[in-house]
Amino acid sequence: MRKMLAAVSRVLSSVAQKTASRVLVASCHFANDATFEIKKCDLHRLEEGPPVTTVLTRENGLKYYRMMQTVRRMELKADRLYKQKIIRGFCHLCDGQEACCVGLEAGINPTDHLITEYRAHGFTFTRGLSVREILAELTGRRYGCAKGKGGSMHIYAKNFYGGNGIVGAQVPLGAGIPLACKYNGKDEVCLTLYGDGAANQGQIFEAYNMAALWKLPCIFICENNRCGMGTSVERAAASTDYYKRGDFIPGLRADGMDVLCVWEATKFAAAYCRSGKGPILMELQTYRYHGHSMSDPGVSYHTGEEIQEVRSKSDSIMLLKDRMVNSNLASVEELKEIDVEVRKEIEDAAQFATADPEPPLEELGYHIYCNDPPFEVRGVNQWIKFKSIS
Ligand SMILES: Cc1ncc(C[n+]2csc(CCOP(=O)(O)OP(=O)(O)O)c2C)c(N)n1
Ligand SMILES: [Mg+2]
């Protein structure tokens, strides 16, 4: 028995040594950082814009790669769970747009604020929630980030205000948040996101007006993925220069498929807001691979060729991978290892989200209002009453 234990311990320590030395060898022949050229942003009412080169450290590169890959894999898993009828109701996926959520988060502080529309899974992850909490919310389970009662469109995290289902409705709210920051004397900015479809609504222009009048630290961000549901931007908008449509608000248009470009543009916009100059508008040119929602296959307006062209020429994950490998910031094998780890994380989270129990019926009315003492909430008829406890 003792001999057997000694043999096992020898094997284990040699494995540990090998792994440690592999990691050591792997990390010492890589560059610590590299400089990359990024696409120049188009500018509106700005004399200077974000830089056209950026320095990426190996550490940040690996971090952004893992984050984008996690968002992509999480969305593909959500697609699968939806088709298995484990996720029900609305579900809008953001695969293709990963450079937006990851690049935006990289350019702000965790204490800054973010609000977006219903295509919100990626932002929930980049704002700090785990894949488990997100997938469990999509499957309507207890551990979900809205305790299984919000679903895909209504997810929240610290300094993240959703997940909003009504097109454009989050934009006035997203002008109120920076008003609160300014009122409370906080050096914080708010990222207020909306789609190209929402960009034509009247309430957006009312929000621009108040934000400019009161010089609010608001970064209005139009994620231009070229269509609203199945309608192309050209058919919906008299001007598709979304970065100019704030008129009196300065704007910039960045490549939303390049995480480094989004990162630099966000740092620039956040510094602009923090300096007290008021709001700024940012258009991110991006692309979604899925249809509008899970009930839309998206094949009538996104041709296979178009998707293939984007995937092969401007996919955000591929772009970062090529940059990192070509500049010796990482090896193909190392990135593959990350892919394997991410797949495992997603698989574990999906299993958890399928096994976790649903919230009990008696808790249906909880967390609706933040009231003390608790009161009763009416159900679908006046005889059904639920307690509201927060
Ligand atoms: C006020 C309102 N009108 C219509 C809808 C139905 N609807 C949901 S998403 C959408 C398209 C929005 O497109 P866009 O703003 O470009 O966002 P994307 O889905 O491309 O992210 C529409 C018309 C809605 N949810 N709310
Ligand atoms: Mg759109």
GROMACS .gro file of C-alpha atoms and ligand atoms in nm:
model
  417
    1MET     CA    1   0.000   0.000   0.000
    2ARG     CA    2   0.281   0.239   0.102
    3LYS     CA    3   0.468   0.157  -0.221
    4MET     CA    4   0.157   0.226  -0.423
    5LEU     CA    5   0.105   0.565  -0.253
    6ALA     CA    6   0.469   0.658  -0.317
    7ALA     CA    7   0.431   0.568  -0.687
    8VAL     CA    8   0.113   0.776  -0.718
    9SER     CA    9   0.282   1.072  -0.549
   10ARG     CA   10   0.585   1.042  -0.786
   11VAL     CA   11   0.356   1.046  -1.091
   12LEU     CA   12   0.158   1.342  -0.958
   13SER     CA   13   0.465   1.549  -0.878
   14SER     CA   14   0.620   1.480  -1.221
   15VAL     CA   15   0.292   1.587  -1.388
   16ALA     CA   16   0.287   1.906  -1.178
   17GLN     CA   17   0.650   1.980  -1.266
   18LYS     CA   18   0.587   1.923  -1.636
   19THR     CA   19   0.282   2.151  -1.633
   20ALA     CA   20   0.468   2.420  -1.441
   21SER     CA   21   0.767   2.407  -1.673
   22ARG     CA   22   0.539   2.413  -1.980
   23VAL     CA   23   0.366   2.724  -1.848
   24LEU     CA   24   0.705   2.880  -1.768
   25VAL     CA   25   0.850   2.802  -2.112
   26ALA     CA   26   0.525   2.909  -2.275
   27SER     CA   27   0.514   3.245  -2.102
   28CYS     CA   28   0.880   3.341  -2.133
   29HIS     CA   29   0.915   3.329  -2.511
   30PHE     CA   30   0.613   3.553  -2.575
   31ALA     CA   31   0.625   3.928  -2.613
   32ASN     CA   32   0.478   4.124  -2.322
   33ASP     CA   33   0.303   4.369  -2.549
   34ALA     CA   34   0.270   4.472  -2.913
   35THR     CA   35   0.160   4.781  -3.104
   36PHE     CA   36  -0.123   4.756  -3.357
   37GLU     CA   37  -0.266   4.988  -3.616
   38ILE     CA   38  -0.639   5.036  -3.585
   39LYS     CA   39  -0.892   5.187  -3.822
   40LYS     CA   40  -0.925   5.565  -3.797
   41CYS     CA   41  -1.264   5.668  -3.659
   42ASP     CA   42  -1.490   5.900  -3.859
   43LEU     CA   43  -1.549   6.218  -3.659
   44HIS     CA   44  -1.834   6.463  -3.620
   45ARG     CA   45  -1.775   6.802  -3.452
   46LEU     CA   46  -1.448   6.673  -3.307
   47GLU     CA   47  -1.107   6.809  -3.403
   48GLU     CA   48  -0.924   6.509  -3.270
   49GLY     CA   49  -1.032   6.148  -3.231
   50PRO     CA   50  -0.901   5.828  -3.073
   51PRO     CA   51  -0.545   5.720  -3.167
   52VAL     CA   52  -0.482   5.509  -3.477
   53THR     CA   53  -0.237   5.279  -3.300
   54THR     CA   54  -0.273   5.098  -2.971
   55VAL     CA   55  -0.055   4.892  -2.740
   56LEU     CA   56  -0.199   4.558  -2.634
   57THR     CA   57  -0.041   4.366  -2.349
   58ARG     CA   58  -0.031   3.988  -2.363
   59GLU     CA   59  -0.237   3.977  -2.045
   60ASN     CA   60  -0.514   4.198  -2.184
   61GLY     CA   61  -0.507   4.020  -2.519
   62LEU     CA   62  -0.563   3.683  -2.353
   63LYS     CA   63  -0.835   3.833  -2.135
   64TYR     CA   64  -1.027   3.986  -2.428
   65TYR     CA   65  -0.987   3.668  -2.632
   66ARG     CA   66  -1.132   3.456  -2.351
   67MET     CA   67  -1.417   3.698  -2.291
   68MET     CA   68  -1.518   3.716  -2.657
   69GLN     CA   69  -1.495   3.340  -2.694
   70THR     CA   70  -1.708   3.294  -2.380
   71VAL     CA   71  -1.980   3.527  -2.510
   72ARG     CA   72  -1.979   3.349  -2.849
   73ARG     CA   73  -1.998   3.002  -2.695
   74MET     CA   74  -2.261   3.109  -2.443
   75GLU     CA   75  -2.482   3.237  -2.726
   76LEU     CA   76  -2.437   2.920  -2.928
   77LYS     CA   77  -2.533   2.719  -2.620
   78ALA     CA   78  -2.841   2.938  -2.571
   79ASP     CA   79  -2.936   2.866  -2.933
   80ARG     CA   80  -2.911   2.493  -2.860
   81LEU     CA   81  -3.109   2.516  -2.533
   82TYR     CA   82  -3.379   2.719  -2.707
   83LYS     CA   83  -3.414   2.463  -2.985
   84GLN     CA   84  -3.445   2.193  -2.717
   85LYS     CA   85  -3.729   2.401  -2.565
   86ILE     CA   86  -3.535   2.437  -2.239
   87ILE     CA   87  -3.523   2.814  -2.290
   88ARG     CA   88  -3.870   2.954  -2.367
   89GLY     CA   89  -4.002   3.295  -2.466
   90PHE     CA   90  -3.795   3.572  -2.620
   91CYS     CA   91  -3.425   3.523  -2.684
   92HIS     CA   92  -3.205   3.760  -2.886
   93LEU     CA   93  -2.846   3.650  -2.944
   94CYS     CA   94  -2.545   3.876  -2.995
   95ASP     CA   95  -2.292   3.641  -3.155
   96GLY     CA   96  -2.096   3.841  -3.410
   97GLN     CA   97  -2.113   4.153  -3.192
   98GLU     CA   98  -1.870   4.034  -2.920
   99ALA     CA   99  -1.610   4.305  -2.985
  100CYS     CA  100  -1.869   4.564  -2.879
  101CYS     CA  101  -1.946   4.438  -2.528
  102VAL     CA  102  -1.585   4.336  -2.456
  103GLY     CA  103  -1.427   4.653  -2.602
  104LEU     CA  104  -1.673   4.883  -2.425
  105GLU     CA  105  -1.615   4.721  -2.087
  106ALA     CA  106  -1.238   4.743  -2.140
  107GLY     CA  107  -1.266   5.120  -2.188
  108ILE     CA  108  -1.462   5.205  -1.870
  109ASN     CA  109  -1.443   5.139  -1.497
  110PRO     CA  110  -1.661   4.886  -1.311
  111THR     CA  111  -1.810   5.185  -1.125
  112ASP     CA  112  -1.934   5.336  -1.453
  113HIS     CA  113  -2.283   5.248  -1.572
  114LEU     CA  114  -2.434   5.066  -1.869
  115ILE     CA  115  -2.785   5.021  -2.001
  116THR     CA  116  -2.889   4.845  -2.320
  117GLU     CA  117  -3.177   4.687  -2.510
  118TYR     CA  118  -3.288   4.324  -2.519
  119ARG     CA  119  -2.972   4.185  -2.692
  120ALA     CA  120  -2.810   4.186  -2.353
  121HIS     CA  121  -2.646   3.851  -2.268
  122GLY     CA  122  -2.296   3.963  -2.369
  123PHE     CA  123  -2.314   4.283  -2.164
  124THR     CA  124  -2.439   4.093  -1.861
  125PHE     CA  125  -2.130   3.876  -1.881
  126THR     CA  126  -1.885   4.161  -1.939
  127ARG     CA  127  -2.043   4.354  -1.649
  128GLY     CA  128  -1.933   4.070  -1.424
  129LEU     CA  129  -2.197   3.799  -1.397
  130SER     CA  130  -2.110   3.433  -1.449
  131VAL     CA  131  -2.230   3.220  -1.741
  132ARG     CA  132  -2.417   3.011  -1.484
  133GLU     CA  133  -2.616   3.308  -1.358
  134ILE     CA  134  -2.699   3.412  -1.715
  135LEU     CA  135  -2.795   3.071  -1.853
  136ALA     CA  136  -2.995   2.992  -1.536
  137GLU     CA  137  -3.189   3.313  -1.595
  138LEU     CA  138  -3.256   3.216  -1.956
  139THR     CA  139  -3.390   2.879  -1.841
  140GLY     CA  140  -3.601   3.052  -1.572
  141ARG     CA  141  -3.427   2.893  -1.274
  142ARG     CA  142  -3.379   3.004  -0.916
  143TYR     CA  143  -3.007   3.082  -0.940
  144GLY     CA  144  -3.064   3.309  -1.242
  145CYS     CA  145  -2.949   3.668  -1.205
  146ALA     CA  146  -3.313   3.789  -1.189
  147LYS     CA  147  -3.403   3.481  -0.982
  148GLY     CA  148  -3.550   3.313  -1.287
  149LYS     CA  149  -3.828   3.568  -1.326
  150GLY     CA  150  -3.679   3.803  -1.587
  151GLY     CA  151  -3.561   3.581  -1.871
  152SER     CA  152  -3.344   3.680  -2.164
  153MET     CA  153  -3.458   4.043  -2.197
  154HIS     CA  154  -3.460   4.139  -1.829
  155ILE     CA  155  -3.122   4.071  -1.679
  156TYR     CA  156  -2.931   4.302  -1.448
  157ALA     CA  157  -2.603   4.328  -1.261
  158LYS     CA  158  -2.420   4.586  -1.053
  159ASN     CA  159  -2.421   4.915  -1.247
  160PHE     CA  160  -2.600   4.738  -1.531
  161TYR     CA  161  -2.963   4.837  -1.582
  162GLY     CA  162  -3.073   4.571  -1.831
  163GLY     CA  163  -3.195   4.422  -2.067
  164ASN     CA  164  -3.499   4.636  -2.187
  165GLY     CA  165  -3.765   4.496  -2.420
  166ILE     CA  166  -3.926   4.813  -2.553
  167VAL     CA  167  -3.720   4.943  -2.841
  168GLY     CA  168  -3.554   5.274  -2.749
  169ALA     CA  169  -3.710   5.297  -2.401
  170GLN     CA  170  -3.375   5.252  -2.229
  171VAL     CA  171  -3.230   5.565  -2.390
  172PRO     CA  172  -3.413   5.827  -2.177
  173LEU     CA  173  -3.336   5.608  -1.873
  174GLY     CA  174  -2.978   5.610  -1.993
  175ALA     CA  175  -2.982   5.991  -1.982
  176GLY     CA  176  -3.124   5.982  -1.628
  177ILE     CA  177  -2.842   5.765  -1.495
  178PRO     CA  178  -2.566   6.017  -1.585
  179LEU     CA  179  -2.792   6.291  -1.448
  180ALA     CA  180  -2.781   6.105  -1.115
  181CYS     CA  181  -2.400   6.070  -1.145
  182LYS     CA  182  -2.362   6.442  -1.203
  183TYR     CA  183  -2.613   6.535  -0.933
  184ASN     CA  184  -2.429   6.318  -0.679
  185GLY     CA  185  -2.091   6.460  -0.782
  186LYS     CA  186  -1.958   6.122  -0.897
  187ASP     CA  187  -1.686   6.099  -1.161
  188GLU     CA  188  -1.882   5.829  -1.345
  189VAL     CA  189  -2.012   5.796  -1.700
  190CYS     CA  190  -2.303   5.601  -1.844
  191LEU     CA  191  -2.294   5.395  -2.162
  192THR     CA  192  -2.641   5.416  -2.315
  193LEU     CA  193  -2.682   5.165  -2.595
  194TYR     CA  194  -2.945   5.127  -2.865
  195GLY     CA  195  -2.974   4.972  -3.209
  196ASP     CA  196  -2.980   5.130  -3.553
  197GLY     CA  197  -3.357   5.061  -3.560
  198ALA     CA  198  -3.416   5.252  -3.237
  199ALA     CA  199  -3.199   5.539  -3.362
  200ASN     CA  200  -3.491   5.676  -3.565
  201GLN     CA  201  -3.725   5.720  -3.268
  202GLY     CA  202  -3.829   6.060  -3.132
  203GLN     CA  203  -3.745   5.979  -2.770
  204ILE     CA  204  -3.380   5.932  -2.866
  205PHE     CA  205  -3.364   6.295  -2.985
  206GLU     CA  206  -3.537   6.418  -2.669
  207ALA     CA  207  -3.274   6.236  -2.464
  208TYR     CA  208  -2.993   6.389  -2.678
  209ASN     CA  209  -3.140   6.733  -2.618
  210MET     CA  210  -3.163   6.708  -2.239
  211ALA     CA  211  -2.822   6.541  -2.212
  212ALA     CA  212  -2.661   6.821  -2.416
  213LEU     CA  213  -2.846   7.098  -2.230
  214TRP     CA  214  -2.740   6.962  -1.892
  215LYS     CA  215  -2.393   6.847  -2.010
  216LEU     CA  216  -2.451   6.495  -1.882
  217PRO     CA  217  -2.165   6.241  -1.884
  218CYS     CA  218  -2.349   6.016  -2.126
  219ILE     CA  219  -2.198   5.811  -2.409
  220PHE     CA  220  -2.482   5.738  -2.647
  221ILE     CA  221  -2.386   5.426  -2.840
  222CYS     CA  222  -2.559   5.307  -3.154
  223GLU     CA  223  -2.477   4.943  -3.225
  224ASN     CA  224  -2.527   4.945  -3.598
  225ASN     CA  225  -2.564   4.582  -3.698
  226ARG     CA  226  -2.704   4.688  -4.037
  227CYS     CA  227  -3.066   4.597  -3.966
  228GLY     CA  228  -3.361   4.626  -3.728
  229MET     CA  229  -3.543   4.292  -3.729
  230GLY     CA  230  -3.536   4.216  -4.105
  231THR     CA  231  -3.524   4.577  -4.229
  232SER     CA  232  -3.192   4.704  -4.359
  233VAL     CA  233  -3.061   5.038  -4.232
  234GLU     CA  234  -3.092   5.189  -4.581
  235ARG     CA  235  -3.466   5.120  -4.587
  236ALA     CA  236  -3.525   5.253  -4.235
  237ALA     CA  237  -3.305   5.563  -4.204
  238ALA     CA  238  -3.281   5.879  -4.412
  239SER     CA  239  -2.924   5.909  -4.284
  240THR     CA  240  -2.725   5.603  -4.185
  241ASP     CA  241  -2.444   5.821  -4.045
  242TYR     CA  242  -2.563   5.745  -3.693
  243TYR     CA  243  -2.259   5.910  -3.534
  244LYS     CA  244  -2.373   6.245  -3.681
  245ARG     CA  245  -2.733   6.223  -3.582
  246GLY     CA  246  -2.687   6.388  -3.243
  247ASP     CA  247  -2.636   6.705  -3.454
  248PHE     CA  248  -2.507   6.933  -3.175
  249ILE     CA  249  -2.352   6.633  -2.993
  250PRO     CA  250  -2.002   6.537  -3.112
  251GLY     CA  251  -1.976   6.188  -3.250
  252LEU     CA  252  -1.740   5.920  -3.375
  253ARG     CA  253  -1.781   5.606  -3.580
  254ALA     CA  254  -1.566   5.308  -3.488
  255ASP     CA  255  -1.508   4.959  -3.626
  256GLY     CA  256  -1.731   4.752  -3.398
  257MET     CA  257  -1.575   4.426  -3.517
  258ASP     CA  258  -1.233   4.519  -3.379
  259VAL     CA  259  -1.212   4.496  -3.002
  260LEU     CA  260  -0.905   4.722  -2.997
  261CYS     CA  261  -1.078   4.992  -3.196
  262VAL     CA  262  -1.385   4.980  -2.968
  263TRP     CA  263  -1.158   4.990  -2.662
  264GLU     CA  264  -0.969   5.299  -2.782
  265ALA     CA  265  -1.287   5.475  -2.895
  266THR     CA  266  -1.448   5.408  -2.556
  267LYS     CA  267  -1.148   5.537  -2.361
  268PHE     CA  268  -1.159   5.850  -2.575
  269ALA     CA  269  -1.534   5.899  -2.527
  270ALA     CA  270  -1.517   5.834  -2.153
  271ALA     CA  271  -1.232   6.086  -2.110
  272TYR     CA  272  -1.438   6.338  -2.309
  273CYS     CA  273  -1.738   6.292  -2.077
  274ARG     CA  274  -1.531   6.295  -1.759
  275SER     CA  275  -1.376   6.626  -1.861
  276GLY     CA  276  -1.721   6.784  -1.819
  277LYS     CA  277  -1.787   6.857  -2.188
  278GLY     CA  278  -2.122   6.675  -2.187
  279PRO     CA  279  -2.247   6.384  -2.396
  280ILE     CA  280  -2.080   6.219  -2.693
  281LEU     CA  281  -2.223   5.980  -2.952
  282MET     CA  282  -2.053   5.667  -3.072
  283GLU     CA  283  -2.156   5.446  -3.363
  284LEU     CA  284  -2.016   5.093  -3.365
  285GLN     CA  285  -2.035   4.920  -3.701
  286THR     CA  286  -2.099   4.557  -3.630
  287TYR     CA  287  -2.283   4.247  -3.748
  288ARG     CA  288  -2.501   3.979  -3.593
  289TYR     CA  289  -2.470   3.623  -3.715
  290HIS     CA  290  -2.809   3.507  -3.587
  291GLY     CA  291  -3.152   3.625  -3.700
  292HIS     CA  292  -3.324   3.897  -3.499
  293SER     CA  293  -3.444   3.651  -3.234
  294MET     CA  294  -3.472   3.276  -3.199
  295SER     CA  295  -3.805   3.281  -3.381
  296ASP     CA  296  -3.642   3.446  -3.684
  297PRO     CA  297  -3.405   3.226  -3.884
  298GLY     CA  298  -3.284   3.546  -4.055
  299VAL     CA  299  -3.228   3.374  -4.387
  300SER     CA  300  -3.444   3.603  -4.601
  301TYR     CA  301  -3.235   3.915  -4.542
  302HIS     CA  302  -2.895   3.776  -4.433
  303THR     CA  303  -2.768   3.561  -4.715
  304GLY     CA  304  -2.533   3.276  -4.633
  305GLU     CA  305  -2.273   3.443  -4.854
  306GLU     CA  306  -2.295   3.769  -4.659
  307ILE     CA  307  -2.248   3.592  -4.325
  308GLN     CA  308  -1.961   3.389  -4.471
  309GLU     CA  309  -1.793   3.705  -4.597
  310VAL     CA  310  -1.811   3.870  -4.253
  311ARG     CA  311  -1.695   3.553  -4.081
  312SER     CA  312  -1.395   3.515  -4.308
  313LYS     CA  313  -1.290   3.881  -4.331
  314SER     CA  314  -1.390   4.063  -4.014
  315ASP     CA  315  -1.486   3.818  -3.740
  316SER     CA  316  -1.383   3.980  -3.412
  317ILE     CA  317  -1.239   3.667  -3.252
  318MET     CA  318  -1.044   3.568  -3.561
  319LEU     CA  319  -0.907   3.921  -3.591
  320LEU     CA  320  -0.772   3.927  -3.236
  321LYS     CA  321  -0.637   3.574  -3.266
  322ASP     CA  322  -0.444   3.658  -3.585
  323ARG     CA  323  -0.303   3.973  -3.429
  324MET     CA  324  -0.189   3.794  -3.116
  325VAL     CA  325  -0.032   3.500  -3.296
  326ASN     CA  326   0.138   3.712  -3.566
  327SER     CA  327   0.294   3.943  -3.310
  328ASN     CA  328   0.401   3.662  -3.078
  329LEU     CA  329   0.166   3.760  -2.796
  330ALA     CA  330   0.028   3.405  -2.787
  331SER     CA  331   0.052   3.071  -2.968
  332VAL     CA  332  -0.222   2.894  -3.159
  333GLU     CA  333  -0.200   2.604  -2.910
  334GLU     CA  334  -0.242   2.831  -2.614
  335LEU     CA  335  -0.552   2.993  -2.763
  336LYS     CA  336  -0.688   2.647  -2.842
  337GLU     CA  337  -0.646   2.557  -2.476
  338ILE     CA  338  -0.851   2.862  -2.385
  339ASP     CA  339  -1.119   2.746  -2.630
  340VAL     CA  340  -1.130   2.406  -2.458
  341GLU     CA  341  -1.160   2.566  -2.113
  342VAL     CA  342  -1.435   2.799  -2.232
  343ARG     CA  343  -1.632   2.512  -2.385
  344LYS     CA  344  -1.608   2.325  -2.057
  345GLU     CA  345  -1.723   2.627  -1.857
  346ILE     CA  346  -2.023   2.670  -2.087
  347GLU     CA  347  -2.108   2.301  -2.074
  348ASP     CA  348  -2.098   2.302  -1.691
  349ALA     CA  349  -2.311   2.618  -1.680
  350ALA     CA  350  -2.568   2.469  -1.919
  351GLN     CA  351  -2.596   2.153  -1.711
  352PHE     CA  352  -2.641   2.363  -1.401
  353ALA     CA  353  -2.903   2.581  -1.573
  354THR     CA  354  -3.097   2.272  -1.669
  355ALA     CA  355  -3.082   2.105  -1.327
  356ASP     CA  356  -3.139   2.407  -1.101
  357PRO     CA  357  -3.501   2.420  -0.970
  358GLU     CA  358  -3.753   2.679  -1.086
  359PRO     CA  359  -3.846   2.954  -0.839
  360PRO     CA  360  -4.133   2.846  -0.611
  361LEU     CA  361  -4.477   2.982  -0.697
  362GLU     CA  362  -4.515   3.159  -0.362
  363GLU     CA  363  -4.212   3.375  -0.448
  364LEU     CA  364  -4.364   3.498  -0.773
  365GLY     CA  365  -4.448   3.840  -0.627
  366TYR     CA  366  -4.112   3.888  -0.453
  367HIS     CA  367  -3.872   4.160  -0.563
  368ILE     CA  368  -4.129   4.358  -0.762
  369TYR     CA  369  -4.112   4.660  -0.533
  370CYS     CA  370  -3.853   4.758  -0.279
  371ASN     CA  371  -4.107   4.803   0.002
  372ASP     CA  372  -4.101   4.757   0.372
  373PRO     CA  373  -4.327   4.620   0.517
  374PRO     CA  374  -4.424   4.371   0.245
  375PHE     CA  375  -4.760   4.407   0.074
  376GLU     CA  376  -4.980   4.202  -0.153
  377VAL     CA  377  -4.965   4.195  -0.532
  378ARG     CA  378  -5.272   4.102  -0.736
  379GLY     CA  379  -5.248   3.796  -0.960
  380VAL     CA  380  -5.430   3.749  -1.292
  381ASN     CA  381  -5.759   3.799  -1.106
  382GLN     CA  382  -5.846   3.980  -0.784
  383TRP     CA  383  -5.870   3.656  -0.582
  384ILE     CA  384  -5.512   3.557  -0.645
  385LYS     CA  385  -5.274   3.742  -0.418
  386PHE     CA  386  -4.895   3.716  -0.391
  387LYS     CA  387  -4.677   3.861  -0.119
  388SER     CA  388  -4.420   4.116  -0.235
  389ILE     CA  389  -4.104   4.084  -0.029
  390SER     CA  390  -3.767   4.220  -0.135
  391LIG     C1  391  -4.157   5.025  -2.920
  391LIG     C2  392  -4.132   4.895  -2.989
  391LIG     N1  393  -4.163   4.882  -3.119
  391LIG     C3  394  -4.140   4.765  -3.183
  391LIG     C4  395  -4.086   4.658  -3.115
  391LIG     C5  396  -4.057   4.529  -3.188
  391LIG     N2  397  -3.912   4.523  -3.216
  391LIG     C6  398  -3.832   4.451  -3.135
  391LIG     S1  399  -3.674   4.463  -3.183
  391LIG     C7  400  -3.708   4.562  -3.312
  391LIG     C8  401  -3.598   4.609  -3.404
  391LIG     C9  402  -3.495   4.695  -3.339
  391LIG     O1  403  -3.378   4.696  -3.416
  391LIG     P1  404  -3.245   4.762  -3.365
  391LIG     O2  405  -3.276   4.883  -3.283
  391LIG     O3  406  -3.158   4.784  -3.483
  391LIG     O4  407  -3.179   4.657  -3.266
  391LIG     P2  408  -3.117   4.512  -3.297
  391LIG     O5  409  -3.228   4.413  -3.280
  391LIG     O6  410  -3.062   4.514  -3.435
  391LIG     O7  411  -3.012   4.489  -3.193
  391LIG    C10  412  -3.844   4.585  -3.318
  391LIG    C11  413  -3.909   4.668  -3.421
  391LIG    C12  414  -4.057   4.676  -2.978
  391LIG     N3  415  -4.002   4.578  -2.905
  391LIG     N4  416  -4.078   4.795  -2.917
  392MG      MG  417  -2.999   4.674  -3.555
   0.00000   0.00000   0.00000
